[in-house]
PDB file of C-alpha atoms and ligand atoms in Angstrom:
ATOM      1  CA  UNK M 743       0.000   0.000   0.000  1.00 94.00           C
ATOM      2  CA  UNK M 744       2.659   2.195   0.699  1.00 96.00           C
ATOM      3  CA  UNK M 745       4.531   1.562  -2.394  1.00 95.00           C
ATOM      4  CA  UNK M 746       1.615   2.979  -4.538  1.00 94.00           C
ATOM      5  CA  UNK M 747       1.946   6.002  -3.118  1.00 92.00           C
ATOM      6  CA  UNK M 748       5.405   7.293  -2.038  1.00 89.00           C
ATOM      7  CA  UNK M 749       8.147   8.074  -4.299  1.00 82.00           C
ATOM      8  CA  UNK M 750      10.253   6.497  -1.675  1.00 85.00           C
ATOM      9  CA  UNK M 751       8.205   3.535   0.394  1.00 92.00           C
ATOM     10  CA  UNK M 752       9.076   2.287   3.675  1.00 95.00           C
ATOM     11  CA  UNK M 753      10.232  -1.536   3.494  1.00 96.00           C
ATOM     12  CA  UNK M 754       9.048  -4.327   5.710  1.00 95.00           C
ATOM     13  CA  UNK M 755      11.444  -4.103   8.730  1.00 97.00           C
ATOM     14  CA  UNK M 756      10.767   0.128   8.780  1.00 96.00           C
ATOM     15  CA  UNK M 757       7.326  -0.910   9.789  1.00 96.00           C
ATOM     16  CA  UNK M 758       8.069  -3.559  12.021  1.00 97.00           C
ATOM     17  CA  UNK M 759      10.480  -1.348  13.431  1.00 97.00           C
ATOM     18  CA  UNK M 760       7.666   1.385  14.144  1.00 96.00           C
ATOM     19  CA  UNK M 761       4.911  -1.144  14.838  1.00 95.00           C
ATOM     20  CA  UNK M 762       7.344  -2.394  17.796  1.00 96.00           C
ATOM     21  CA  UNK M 763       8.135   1.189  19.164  1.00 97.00           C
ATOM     22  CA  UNK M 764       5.563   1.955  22.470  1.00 95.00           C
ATOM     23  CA  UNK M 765       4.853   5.301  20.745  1.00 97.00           C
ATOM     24  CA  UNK M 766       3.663   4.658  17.401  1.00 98.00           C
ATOM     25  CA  UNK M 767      -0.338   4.538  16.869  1.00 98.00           C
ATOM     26  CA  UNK M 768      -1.799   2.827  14.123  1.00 97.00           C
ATOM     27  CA  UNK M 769      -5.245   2.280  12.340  1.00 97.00           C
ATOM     28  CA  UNK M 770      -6.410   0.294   9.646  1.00 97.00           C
ATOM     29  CA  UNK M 771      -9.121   0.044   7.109  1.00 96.00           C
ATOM     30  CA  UNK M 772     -10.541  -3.912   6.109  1.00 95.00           C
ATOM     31  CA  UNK M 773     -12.407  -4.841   3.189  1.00 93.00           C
ATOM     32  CA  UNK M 774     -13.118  -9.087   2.830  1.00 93.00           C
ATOM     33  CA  UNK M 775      -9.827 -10.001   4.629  1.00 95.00           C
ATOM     34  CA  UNK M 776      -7.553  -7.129   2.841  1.00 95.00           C
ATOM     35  CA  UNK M 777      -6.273  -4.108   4.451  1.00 95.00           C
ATOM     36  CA  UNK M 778      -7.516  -0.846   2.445  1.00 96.00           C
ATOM     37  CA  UNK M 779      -5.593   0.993   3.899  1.00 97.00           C
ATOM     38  CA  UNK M 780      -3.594   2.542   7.030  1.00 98.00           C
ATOM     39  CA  UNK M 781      -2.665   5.465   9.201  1.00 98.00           C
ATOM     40  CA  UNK M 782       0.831   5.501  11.516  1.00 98.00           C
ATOM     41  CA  UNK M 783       1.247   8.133  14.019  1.00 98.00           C
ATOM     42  CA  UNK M 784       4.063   8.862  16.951  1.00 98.00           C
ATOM     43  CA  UNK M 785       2.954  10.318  20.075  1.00 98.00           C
ATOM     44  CA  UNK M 786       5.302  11.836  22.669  1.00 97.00           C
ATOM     45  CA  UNK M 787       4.309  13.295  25.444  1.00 97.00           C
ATOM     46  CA  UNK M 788       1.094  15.353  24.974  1.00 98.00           C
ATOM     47  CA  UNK M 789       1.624  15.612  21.077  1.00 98.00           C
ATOM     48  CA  UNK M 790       1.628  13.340  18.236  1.00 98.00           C
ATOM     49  CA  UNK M 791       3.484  13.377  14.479  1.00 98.00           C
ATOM     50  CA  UNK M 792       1.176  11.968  11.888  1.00 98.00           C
ATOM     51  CA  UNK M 793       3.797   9.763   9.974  1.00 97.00           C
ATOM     52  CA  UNK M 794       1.748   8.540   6.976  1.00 97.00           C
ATOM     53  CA  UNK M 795      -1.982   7.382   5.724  1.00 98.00           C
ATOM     54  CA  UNK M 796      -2.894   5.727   2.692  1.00 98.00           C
ATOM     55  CA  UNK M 797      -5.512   4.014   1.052  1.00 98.00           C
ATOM     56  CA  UNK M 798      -4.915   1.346  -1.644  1.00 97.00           C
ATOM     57  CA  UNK M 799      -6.212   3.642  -4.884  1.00 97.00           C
ATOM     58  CA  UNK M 800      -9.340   1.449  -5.116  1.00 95.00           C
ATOM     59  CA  UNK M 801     -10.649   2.945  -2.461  1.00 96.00           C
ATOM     60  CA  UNK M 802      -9.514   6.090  -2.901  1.00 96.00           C
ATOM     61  CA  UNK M 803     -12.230   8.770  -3.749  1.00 94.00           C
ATOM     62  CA  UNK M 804     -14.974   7.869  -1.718  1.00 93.00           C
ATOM     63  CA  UNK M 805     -14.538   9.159   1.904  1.00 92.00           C
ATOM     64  CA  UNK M 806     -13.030   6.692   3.331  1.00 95.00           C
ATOM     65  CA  UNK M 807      -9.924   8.804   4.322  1.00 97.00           C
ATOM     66  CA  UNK M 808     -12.006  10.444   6.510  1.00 97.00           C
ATOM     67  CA  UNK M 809     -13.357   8.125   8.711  1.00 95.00           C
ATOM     68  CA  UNK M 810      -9.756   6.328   9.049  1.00 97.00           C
ATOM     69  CA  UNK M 811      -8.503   9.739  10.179  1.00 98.00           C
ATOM     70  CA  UNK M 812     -11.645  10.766  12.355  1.00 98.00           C
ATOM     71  CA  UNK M 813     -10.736   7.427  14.363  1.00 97.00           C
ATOM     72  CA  UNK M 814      -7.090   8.015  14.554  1.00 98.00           C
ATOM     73  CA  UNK M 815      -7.668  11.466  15.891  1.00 98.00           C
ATOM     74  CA  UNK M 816     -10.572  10.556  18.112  1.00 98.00           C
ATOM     75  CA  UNK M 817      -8.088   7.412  19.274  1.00 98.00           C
ATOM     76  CA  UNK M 818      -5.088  10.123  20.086  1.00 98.00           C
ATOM     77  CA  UNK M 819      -7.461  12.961  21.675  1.00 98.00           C
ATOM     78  CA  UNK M 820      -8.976   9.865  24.122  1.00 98.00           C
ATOM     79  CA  UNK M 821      -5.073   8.917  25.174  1.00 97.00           C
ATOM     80  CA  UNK M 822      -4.162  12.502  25.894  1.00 98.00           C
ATOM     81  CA  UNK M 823      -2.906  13.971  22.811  1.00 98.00           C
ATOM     82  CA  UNK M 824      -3.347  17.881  22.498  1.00 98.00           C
ATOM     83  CA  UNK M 825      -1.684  18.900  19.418  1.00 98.00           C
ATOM     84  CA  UNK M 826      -1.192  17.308  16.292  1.00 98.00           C
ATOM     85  CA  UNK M 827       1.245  17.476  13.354  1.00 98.00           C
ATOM     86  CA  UNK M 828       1.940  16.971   9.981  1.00 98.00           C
ATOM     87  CA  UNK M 829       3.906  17.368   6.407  1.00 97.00           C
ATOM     88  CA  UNK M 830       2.038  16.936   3.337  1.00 97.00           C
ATOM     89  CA  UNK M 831       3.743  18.161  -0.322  1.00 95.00           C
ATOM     90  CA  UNK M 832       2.221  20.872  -1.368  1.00 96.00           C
ATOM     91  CA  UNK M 833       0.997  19.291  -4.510  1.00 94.00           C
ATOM     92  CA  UNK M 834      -1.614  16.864  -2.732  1.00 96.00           C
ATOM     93  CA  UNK M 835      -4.591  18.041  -3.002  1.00 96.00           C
ATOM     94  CA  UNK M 836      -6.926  15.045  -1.858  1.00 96.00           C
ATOM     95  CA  UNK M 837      -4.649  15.143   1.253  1.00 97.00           C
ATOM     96  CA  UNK M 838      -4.702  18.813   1.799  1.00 98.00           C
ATOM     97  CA  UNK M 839      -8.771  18.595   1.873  1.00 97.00           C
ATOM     98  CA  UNK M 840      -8.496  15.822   3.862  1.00 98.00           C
ATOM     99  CA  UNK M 841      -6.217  17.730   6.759  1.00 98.00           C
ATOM    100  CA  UNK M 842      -7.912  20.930   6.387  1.00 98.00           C
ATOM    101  CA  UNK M 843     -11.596  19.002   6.870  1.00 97.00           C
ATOM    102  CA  UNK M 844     -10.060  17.726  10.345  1.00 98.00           C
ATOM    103  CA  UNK M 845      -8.853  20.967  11.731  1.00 98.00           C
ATOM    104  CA  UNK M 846      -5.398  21.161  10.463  1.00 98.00           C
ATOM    105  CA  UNK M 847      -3.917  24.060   9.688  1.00 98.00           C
ATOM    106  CA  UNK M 848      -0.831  25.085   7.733  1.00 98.00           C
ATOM    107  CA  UNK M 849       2.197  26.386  10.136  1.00 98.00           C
ATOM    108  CA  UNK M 850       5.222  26.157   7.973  1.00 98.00           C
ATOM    109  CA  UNK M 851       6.493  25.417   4.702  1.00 97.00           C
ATOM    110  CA  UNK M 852       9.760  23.279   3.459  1.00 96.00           C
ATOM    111  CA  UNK M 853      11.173  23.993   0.361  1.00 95.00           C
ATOM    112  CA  UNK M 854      12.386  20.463  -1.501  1.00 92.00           C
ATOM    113  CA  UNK M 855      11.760  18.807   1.436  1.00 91.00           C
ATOM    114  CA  UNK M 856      10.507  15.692  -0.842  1.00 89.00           C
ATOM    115  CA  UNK M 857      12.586  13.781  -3.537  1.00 85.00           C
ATOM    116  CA  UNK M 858      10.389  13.121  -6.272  1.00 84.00           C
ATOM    117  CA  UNK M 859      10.639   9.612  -8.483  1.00 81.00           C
ATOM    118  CA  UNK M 860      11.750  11.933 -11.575  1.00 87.00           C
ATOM    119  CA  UNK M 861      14.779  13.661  -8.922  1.00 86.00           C
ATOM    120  CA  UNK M 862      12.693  17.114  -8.503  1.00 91.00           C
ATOM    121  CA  UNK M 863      11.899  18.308  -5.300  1.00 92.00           C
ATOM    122  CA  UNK M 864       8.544  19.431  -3.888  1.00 93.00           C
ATOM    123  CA  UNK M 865       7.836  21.236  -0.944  1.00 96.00           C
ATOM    124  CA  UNK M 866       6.571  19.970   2.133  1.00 96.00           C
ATOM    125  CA  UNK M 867       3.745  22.149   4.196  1.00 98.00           C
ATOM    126  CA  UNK M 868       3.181  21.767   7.846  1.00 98.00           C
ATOM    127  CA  UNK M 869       0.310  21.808   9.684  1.00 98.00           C
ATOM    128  CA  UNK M 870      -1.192  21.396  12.868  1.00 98.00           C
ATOM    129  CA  UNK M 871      -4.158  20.306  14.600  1.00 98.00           C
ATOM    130  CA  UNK M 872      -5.575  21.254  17.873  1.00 98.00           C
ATOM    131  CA  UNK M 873      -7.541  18.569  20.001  1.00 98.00           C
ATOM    132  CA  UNK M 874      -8.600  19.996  22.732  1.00 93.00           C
TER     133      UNK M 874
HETATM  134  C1  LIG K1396      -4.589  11.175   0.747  1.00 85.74           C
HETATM  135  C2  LIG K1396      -5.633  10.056   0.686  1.00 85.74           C
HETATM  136  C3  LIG K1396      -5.546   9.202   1.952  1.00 85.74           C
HETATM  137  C4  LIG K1396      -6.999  10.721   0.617  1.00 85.74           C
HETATM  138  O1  LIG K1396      -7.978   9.723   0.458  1.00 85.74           O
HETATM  139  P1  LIG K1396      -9.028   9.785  -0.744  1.00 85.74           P
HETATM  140  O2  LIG K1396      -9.988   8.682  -0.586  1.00 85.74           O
HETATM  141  O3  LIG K1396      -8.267   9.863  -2.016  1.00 85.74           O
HETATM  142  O4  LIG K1396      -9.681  11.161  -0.484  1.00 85.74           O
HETATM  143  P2  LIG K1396     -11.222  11.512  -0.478  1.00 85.74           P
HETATM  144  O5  LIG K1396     -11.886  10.955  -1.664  1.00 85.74           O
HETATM  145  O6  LIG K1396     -11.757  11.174   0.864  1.00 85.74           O
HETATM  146  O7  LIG K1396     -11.121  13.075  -0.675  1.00 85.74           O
HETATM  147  C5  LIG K1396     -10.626  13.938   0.288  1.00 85.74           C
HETATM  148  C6  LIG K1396     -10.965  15.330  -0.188  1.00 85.74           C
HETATM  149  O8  LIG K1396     -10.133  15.674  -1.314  1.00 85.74           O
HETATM  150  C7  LIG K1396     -10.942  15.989  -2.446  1.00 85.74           C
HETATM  151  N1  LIG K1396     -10.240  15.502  -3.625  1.00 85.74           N
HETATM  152  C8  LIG K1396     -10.083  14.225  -3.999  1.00 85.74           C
HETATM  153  N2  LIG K1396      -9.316  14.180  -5.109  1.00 85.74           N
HETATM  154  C9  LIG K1396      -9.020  15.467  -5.422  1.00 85.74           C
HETATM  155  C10 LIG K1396      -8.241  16.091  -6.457  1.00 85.74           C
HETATM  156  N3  LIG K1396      -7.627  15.359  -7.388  1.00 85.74           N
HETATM  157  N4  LIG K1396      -8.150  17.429  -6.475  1.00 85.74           N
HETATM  158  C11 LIG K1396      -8.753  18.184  -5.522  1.00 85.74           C
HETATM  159  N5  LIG K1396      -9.485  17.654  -4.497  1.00 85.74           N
HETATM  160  C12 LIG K1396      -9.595  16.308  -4.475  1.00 85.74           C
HETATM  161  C13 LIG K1396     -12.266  15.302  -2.194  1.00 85.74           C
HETATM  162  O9  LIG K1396     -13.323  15.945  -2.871  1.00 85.74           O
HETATM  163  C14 LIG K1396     -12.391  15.440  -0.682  1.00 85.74           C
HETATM  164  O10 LIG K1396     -12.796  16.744  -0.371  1.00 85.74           O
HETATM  165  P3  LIG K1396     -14.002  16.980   0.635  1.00 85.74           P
HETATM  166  O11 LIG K1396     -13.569  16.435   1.961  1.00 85.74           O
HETATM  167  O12 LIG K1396     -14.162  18.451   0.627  1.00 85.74           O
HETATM  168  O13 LIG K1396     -15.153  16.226   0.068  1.00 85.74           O
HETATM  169  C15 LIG K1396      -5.435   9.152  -0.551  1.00 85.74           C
HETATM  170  O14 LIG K1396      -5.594   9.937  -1.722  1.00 85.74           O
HETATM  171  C16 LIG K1396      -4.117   8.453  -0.610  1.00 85.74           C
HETATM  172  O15 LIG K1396      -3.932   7.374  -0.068  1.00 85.74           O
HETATM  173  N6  LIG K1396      -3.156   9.068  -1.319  1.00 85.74           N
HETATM  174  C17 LIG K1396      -1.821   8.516  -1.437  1.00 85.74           C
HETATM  175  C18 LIG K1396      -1.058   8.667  -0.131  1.00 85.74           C
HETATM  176  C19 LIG K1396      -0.971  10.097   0.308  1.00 85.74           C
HETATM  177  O16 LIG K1396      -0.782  11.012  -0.488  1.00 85.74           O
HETATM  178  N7  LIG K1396      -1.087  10.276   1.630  1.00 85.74           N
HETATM  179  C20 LIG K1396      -0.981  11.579   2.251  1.00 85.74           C
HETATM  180  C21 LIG K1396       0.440  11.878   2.517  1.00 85.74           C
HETATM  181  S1  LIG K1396       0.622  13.225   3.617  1.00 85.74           S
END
């Protein structure tokens, strides 16, 4: 799943290195035995780093984003977590609708923060939600 999406996908033993870690929160989306899709966040102390979501692009489209990220964030307000961040390239539009729907907003911005498949760079934005 997260090889259809990143320029640069996190192998096997990444994830099992983050699934292991105390701090990393996770939710997934099932469809007849498959996962559709995931979201991975770190939380430290009363704050949490979104590291990635993604839905396998046959289910992108039709919501679903939203209730996998309505969970997460409900999940992280319920075990203390007050702030929330994020980077998103500038250039992602689904996922900038997606953030903005859920009370992020943009703090920052990081020019060529993101190597690109074709070796461009794209800017990151940050952003920030409140949960309180
Ligand atoms: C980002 C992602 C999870 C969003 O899920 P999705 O199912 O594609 O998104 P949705 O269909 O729920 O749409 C989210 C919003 O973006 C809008 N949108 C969708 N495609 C769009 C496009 N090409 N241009 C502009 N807006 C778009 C939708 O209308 C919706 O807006 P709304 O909430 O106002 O109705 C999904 O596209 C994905 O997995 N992308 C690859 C991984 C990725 O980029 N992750 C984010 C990294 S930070």
């Amino acid at each position: 799943l997260h090889a259809t999406a990143f320029a640069r996908p996190w192998d096997a033993h990444e994830f099992e290195r983050m699934l292991c870690e105390r701090a990393t929160q996770g939710h997934a989306l099932w469809r007849a035995g498959a996962m559709q899709g995931f979201i991975l966040s770190r939380k430290v102390a009363d704050e949490a780093e979104i590291l990635t979501v993604v839905l396998a692009p046959s289910a992108r489209g039709g919501g679903l984003s939203h209730r996998l990220l309505r969970e997460h964030l409900g999940h992280l307000a319920l075990i203390g977590v007050a702030q929330v961040h994020l980077e998103v390239d500038e250039g992602n539009a689904p996922a900038l609708k997606l953030y903005a729907r859920h009370g992020f907003i943009r703090v920052g911005t990081r020019t060529g923060y993101y190597a690109q498949a074709d070796g461009s760079r794209a800017t990151a934005l940050t952003m920030r939600a409140d949960l309180t």
